[in-house]
């Protein structure tokens, strides 16, 4: 009877590390499948300044409200999407 208890303990302890190992490998596999994100280079200040000027001209010609800061931010956004 003691041999049966020892056998049960041996099998129950054998299963626990196997489950933990399976979980660890599952986590590693999902981490490897994540897509790599490429960093885009930031647009140059000259390109942003030119875009901001063009946004300013378009805004004034069409009589739209806004300011130079908004023109600059819009130029940065446009250049990031373009690249």
Backbone as ProteinMPNN parsed JSONL, in Angstrom:
{"seq_chain_A": "XXXXXXXXXXXXXXXXXXXXXXXXXXXXXXXXXXXXXXXXXXXXXXXXXXXXXXXXXXXXXXXXXXXXXXXXXXXXXXXXXXX", "coords_chain_A": {"N_chain_A": [[0.818, -1.179, 0.0], [1.946, 1.202, 0.691], [3.681, 1.453, -1.406], [1.967, 2.051, -3.534], [1.052, 4.616, -2.834], [3.438, 6.011, -2.963], [3.947, 5.742, -5.674], [1.81, 7.17, -6.759], [2.384, 9.749, -5.809], [4.75, 10.218, -7.132], [3.929, 10.282, -9.813], [2.153, 12.431, -9.8], [3.796, 14.587, -9.162], [5.428, 14.57, -11.353], [3.804, 15.489, -13.414], [3.236, 18.183, -12.885], [5.627, 19.852, -13.382], [5.778, 19.464, -16.126], [3.484, 20.71, -17.123], [4.031, 23.368, -16.463], [6.261, 23.816, -18.05], [5.12, 23.573, -20.561], [3.453, 25.801, -20.602], [5.351, 27.855, -20.509], [6.68, 27.544, -22.976], [4.584, 28.072, -24.673], [4.131, 30.754, -24.212], [6.535, 31.837, -25.118], [6.371, 31.233, -27.853], [4.242, 32.836, -28.735], [5.336, 35.323, -28.321], [7.33, 35.376, -30.213], [5.92, 35.514, -32.576], [5.021, 38.071, -32.872], [4.698, 40.933, -34.902], [7.388, 42.707, -36.429], [8.117, 46.065, -35.896], [8.977, 48.634, -37.939], [11.03, 51.42, -37.496], [10.403, 54.592, -38.63], [12.31, 57.125, -40.19], [12.547, 60.375, -38.755], [11.031, 63.25, -40.184], [12.928, 65.827, -41.821], [13.791, 69.068, -40.462], [13.7, 71.095, -42.341], [11.987, 70.046, -44.292], [9.625, 69.865, -42.835], [9.226, 72.544, -42.216], [8.845, 73.625, -44.775], [6.488, 72.266, -45.51], [4.77, 73.269, -43.524], [4.67, 75.947, -44.251], [3.413, 75.735, -46.738], [0.972, 74.701, -45.88], [0.088, 76.884, -44.404], [-0.208, 78.815, -46.445], [-2.257, 77.621, -47.986], [-4.278, 77.579, -46.09], [-4.716, 80.328, -45.578], [-5.439, 81.267, -48.136], [-7.848, 79.944, -48.507], [-9.324, 81.023, -46.49], [-9.505, 79.844, -43.967], [-9.692, 79.153, -40.43], [-6.971, 79.134, -38.023], [-3.561, 78.546, -36.871], [0.04, 79.136, -36.779], [1.255, 77.108, -35.336], [-0.533, 74.959, -35.543], [-0.338, 74.593, -38.301], [2.264, 73.661, -38.484], [2.195, 71.257, -36.989], [0.388, 69.813, -38.551], [1.86, 69.582, -40.909], [3.979, 67.946, -40.02], [2.528, 65.613, -39.427], [1.54, 64.931, -41.965], [3.945, 64.403, -43.323], [4.942, 62.213, -41.877], [3.054, 60.254, -42.49], [3.475, 60.021, -45.18], [6.044, 58.951, -45.539]], "CA_chain_A": [[0.0, 0.0, 0.0], [2.886, 2.325, 0.708], [4.247, 1.548, -2.749], [0.975, 2.711, -4.367], [1.072, 6.032, -2.491], [4.684, 6.554, -3.497], [3.792, 5.796, -7.132], [0.894, 8.276, -7.052], [3.111, 10.987, -5.568], [5.751, 10.361, -8.185], [3.271, 10.674, -11.064], [1.549, 13.751, -9.665], [4.858, 15.595, -9.218], [5.962, 14.577, -12.707], [2.903, 16.232, -14.288], [3.272, 19.614, -12.609], [6.658, 20.558, -14.151], [5.487, 19.38, -17.56], [2.497, 21.745, -17.415], [4.718, 24.66, -16.406], [7.127, 23.905, -19.223], [4.251, 23.792, -21.714], [3.016, 27.19, -20.55], [6.486, 28.714, -20.851], [6.93, 27.475, -24.414], [3.47, 28.734, -25.347], [4.365, 32.186, -24.091], [7.651, 32.174, -25.984], [5.931, 31.158, -29.238], [3.437, 34.005, -29.057], [6.215, 36.476, -28.361], [8.089, 35.328, -31.452], [5.037, 35.772, -33.698], [4.694, 39.488, -32.943], [5.321, 41.553, -36.076], [8.416, 43.697, -36.149], [7.732, 47.406, -36.303], [10.129, 49.382, -38.415], [10.994, 52.827, -37.148], [10.584, 55.472, -39.767], [13.114, 58.285, -39.807], [11.79, 61.597, -38.566], [11.248, 64.178, -41.294], [13.882, 66.9, -41.506], [13.169, 70.338, -40.096], [13.455, 71.849, -43.571], [10.795, 69.491, -44.928], [8.465, 70.243, -42.022], [9.035, 73.985, -42.377], [8.246, 73.851, -46.099], [5.107, 71.805, -45.438], [4.009, 74.2, -42.687], [4.445, 77.144, -45.062], [2.386, 75.414, -47.731], [-0.301, 74.603, -45.152], [-0.287, 78.267, -44.081], [-0.69, 79.456, -47.67], [-3.541, 77.006, -48.322], [-5.249, 78.007, -45.073], [-5.024, 81.742, -45.78], [-6.146, 81.407, -49.417], [-9.212, 79.44, -48.347], [-9.972, 81.745, -45.402], [-9.754, 78.927, -42.861], [-9.059, 79.549, -39.168], [-5.837, 78.325, -37.601], [-2.354, 79.283, -36.491], [1.283, 78.556, -37.29], [1.515, 75.861, -34.617], [-1.364, 73.95, -36.188], [0.236, 74.328, -39.621], [3.482, 72.867, -38.26], [1.794, 69.908, -36.584], [-0.219, 69.161, -39.711], [2.952, 69.237, -41.827], [4.659, 66.779, -39.446], [1.642, 64.464, -39.598], [1.51, 64.586, -43.381], [5.227, 63.821, -43.709], [5.057, 60.887, -41.267], [2.21, 59.338, -43.262], [4.053, 59.898, -46.523], [7.284, 58.164, -45.523]], "C_chain_A": [[0.87, 1.253, 0.0], [3.491, 2.54, -0.671], [3.278, 2.272, -3.687], [0.959, 4.214, -4.109], [2.318, 6.698, -3.055], [4.596, 6.7, -5.017], [2.876, 6.953, -7.531], [1.591, 9.614, -6.871], [4.12, 11.243, -6.685], [5.095, 10.824, -9.481], [2.666, 12.06, -10.962], [2.618, 14.844, -9.705], [5.482, 15.659, -10.602], [5.105, 15.436, -13.63], [3.03, 17.74, -14.093], [4.388, 20.32, -13.38], [6.395, 20.521, -15.654], [4.473, 20.449, -17.956], [3.155, 23.116, -17.422], [5.595, 24.852, -17.631], [6.296, 24.181, -20.469], [3.777, 25.239, -21.751], [4.145, 28.124, -20.967], [6.752, 28.694, -22.348], [5.81, 28.151, -25.187], [3.659, 30.246, -25.31], [5.49, 32.611, -25.027], [7.228, 32.172, -27.442], [5.114, 32.383, -29.619], [4.308, 35.253, -29.126], [7.003, 36.51, -29.662], [7.223, 35.693, -32.65], [4.693, 37.254, -33.844], [5.407, 40.129, -34.127], [6.347, 42.604, -35.654], [7.967, 45.04, -36.705], [8.988, 48.154, -36.715], [9.966, 50.838, -38.027], [11.27, 53.643, -38.396], [11.433, 56.658, -39.325], [12.227, 59.521, -39.695], [12.051, 62.53, -39.746], [12.184, 65.305, -40.865], [13.121, 68.186, -41.171], [12.837, 71.17, -41.336], [12.178, 71.368, -44.264], [9.542, 69.883, -44.16], [8.175, 71.729, -42.194], [8.387, 74.3, -43.722], [6.78, 73.423, -46.106], [4.231, 72.742, -44.624], [3.699, 75.481, -43.462], [3.353, 76.893, -46.103], [1.006, 75.279, -47.081], [-0.825, 75.993, -44.796], [-0.886, 78.95, -45.306], [-2.073, 78.934, -48.053], [-4.63, 77.496, -47.365], [-5.673, 79.448, -45.3], [-5.828, 81.938, -47.066], [-7.601, 80.953, -49.323], [-9.969, 80.108, -47.211], [-10.314, 80.866, -44.213], [-9.088, 79.424, -41.581], [-7.88, 78.634, -38.839], [-4.667, 79.199, -37.202], [-1.121, 78.532, -36.981], [1.606, 77.228, -36.603], [0.718, 74.708, -35.232], [-0.847, 73.583, -37.57], [1.449, 73.413, -39.499], [3.122, 71.416, -37.916], [1.175, 69.135, -37.744], [0.847, 68.747, -40.716], [3.711, 68.013, -41.319], [3.827, 65.518, -39.664], [1.631, 63.996, -41.052], [2.81, 63.905, -43.809], [5.418, 62.432, -43.098], [4.227, 59.861, -42.021], [2.814, 59.044, -44.616], [5.233, 58.957, -46.57], [7.034, 56.719, -45.362]], "O_chain_A": [[0.533, 2.25, -0.64], [3.78, 3.671, -1.06], [3.718, 3.03, -4.551], [0.863, 5.004, -5.049], [2.258, 7.817, -3.564], [5.109, 7.666, -5.582], [3.133, 7.637, -8.521], [1.413, 10.52, -7.685], [4.301, 12.381, -7.117], [5.648, 11.673, -10.179], [2.664, 12.8, -11.945], [2.364, 15.926, -10.234], [6.013, 16.7, -10.989], [5.638, 16.056, -14.549], [2.936, 18.493, -15.062], [4.103, 21.342, -14.004], [6.755, 21.455, -16.371], [4.596, 21.038, -19.03], [2.868, 23.937, -18.293], [5.657, 25.95, -18.184], [6.721, 24.939, -21.341], [3.708, 25.839, -22.824], [3.914, 29.084, -21.704], [7.026, 29.742, -22.933], [6.052, 28.74, -26.241], [3.372, 30.933, -26.291], [5.391, 33.658, -25.668], [7.678, 33.025, -28.207], [5.277, 32.916, -30.717], [4.031, 36.152, -29.92], [7.312, 37.592, -30.16], [7.758, 36.146, -33.662], [4.12, 37.646, -34.861], [6.598, 39.892, -34.332], [6.179, 43.292, -34.647], [7.499, 45.134, -37.839], [9.935, 48.288, -35.94], [8.898, 51.423, -38.206], [12.242, 53.411, -39.116], [11.286, 57.141, -38.202], [11.272, 59.683, -40.455], [13.172, 62.592, -40.251], [12.223, 65.685, -39.695], [11.963, 68.359, -41.551], [11.82, 71.862, -41.375], [11.388, 72.173, -44.758], [8.513, 70.196, -44.76], [7.017, 72.13, -42.306], [7.49, 75.138, -43.803], [5.927, 74.13, -46.643], [3.08, 72.988, -44.985], [2.604, 76.033, -43.348], [2.481, 77.734, -46.318], [-0.002, 75.689, -47.656], [-2.026, 76.252, -44.873], [-1.938, 79.584, -45.221], [-2.958, 79.714, -48.404], [-5.752, 77.787, -47.777], [-6.861, 79.763, -45.223], [-6.797, 82.697, -47.078], [-8.477, 81.513, -49.982], [-11.138, 79.798, -46.986], [-11.303, 81.112, -43.522], [-8.03, 80.05, -41.64], [-7.806, 77.503, -39.318], [-4.76, 80.427, -37.195], [-1.224, 77.434, -37.528], [2.168, 76.327, -37.226], [1.246, 73.611, -35.416], [-0.901, 72.422, -37.974], [1.638, 72.505, -40.309], [3.679, 70.475, -38.482], [1.415, 67.937, -37.896], [0.75, 67.676, -41.314], [4.051, 67.131, -42.107], [4.361, 64.475, -40.041], [1.703, 62.798, -41.325], [2.782, 62.938, -44.571], [6.001, 61.558, -43.74], [4.652, 58.716, -42.175], [2.677, 57.937, -45.139], [5.406, 58.233, -47.551], [7.978, 55.93, -45.33]]}, "name": "protein", "num_of_chains": 1, "seq": "XXXXXXXXXXXXXXXXXXXXXXXXXXXXXXXXXXXXXXXXXXXXXXXXXXXXXXXXXXXXXXXXXXXXXXXXXXXXXXXXXXX"}
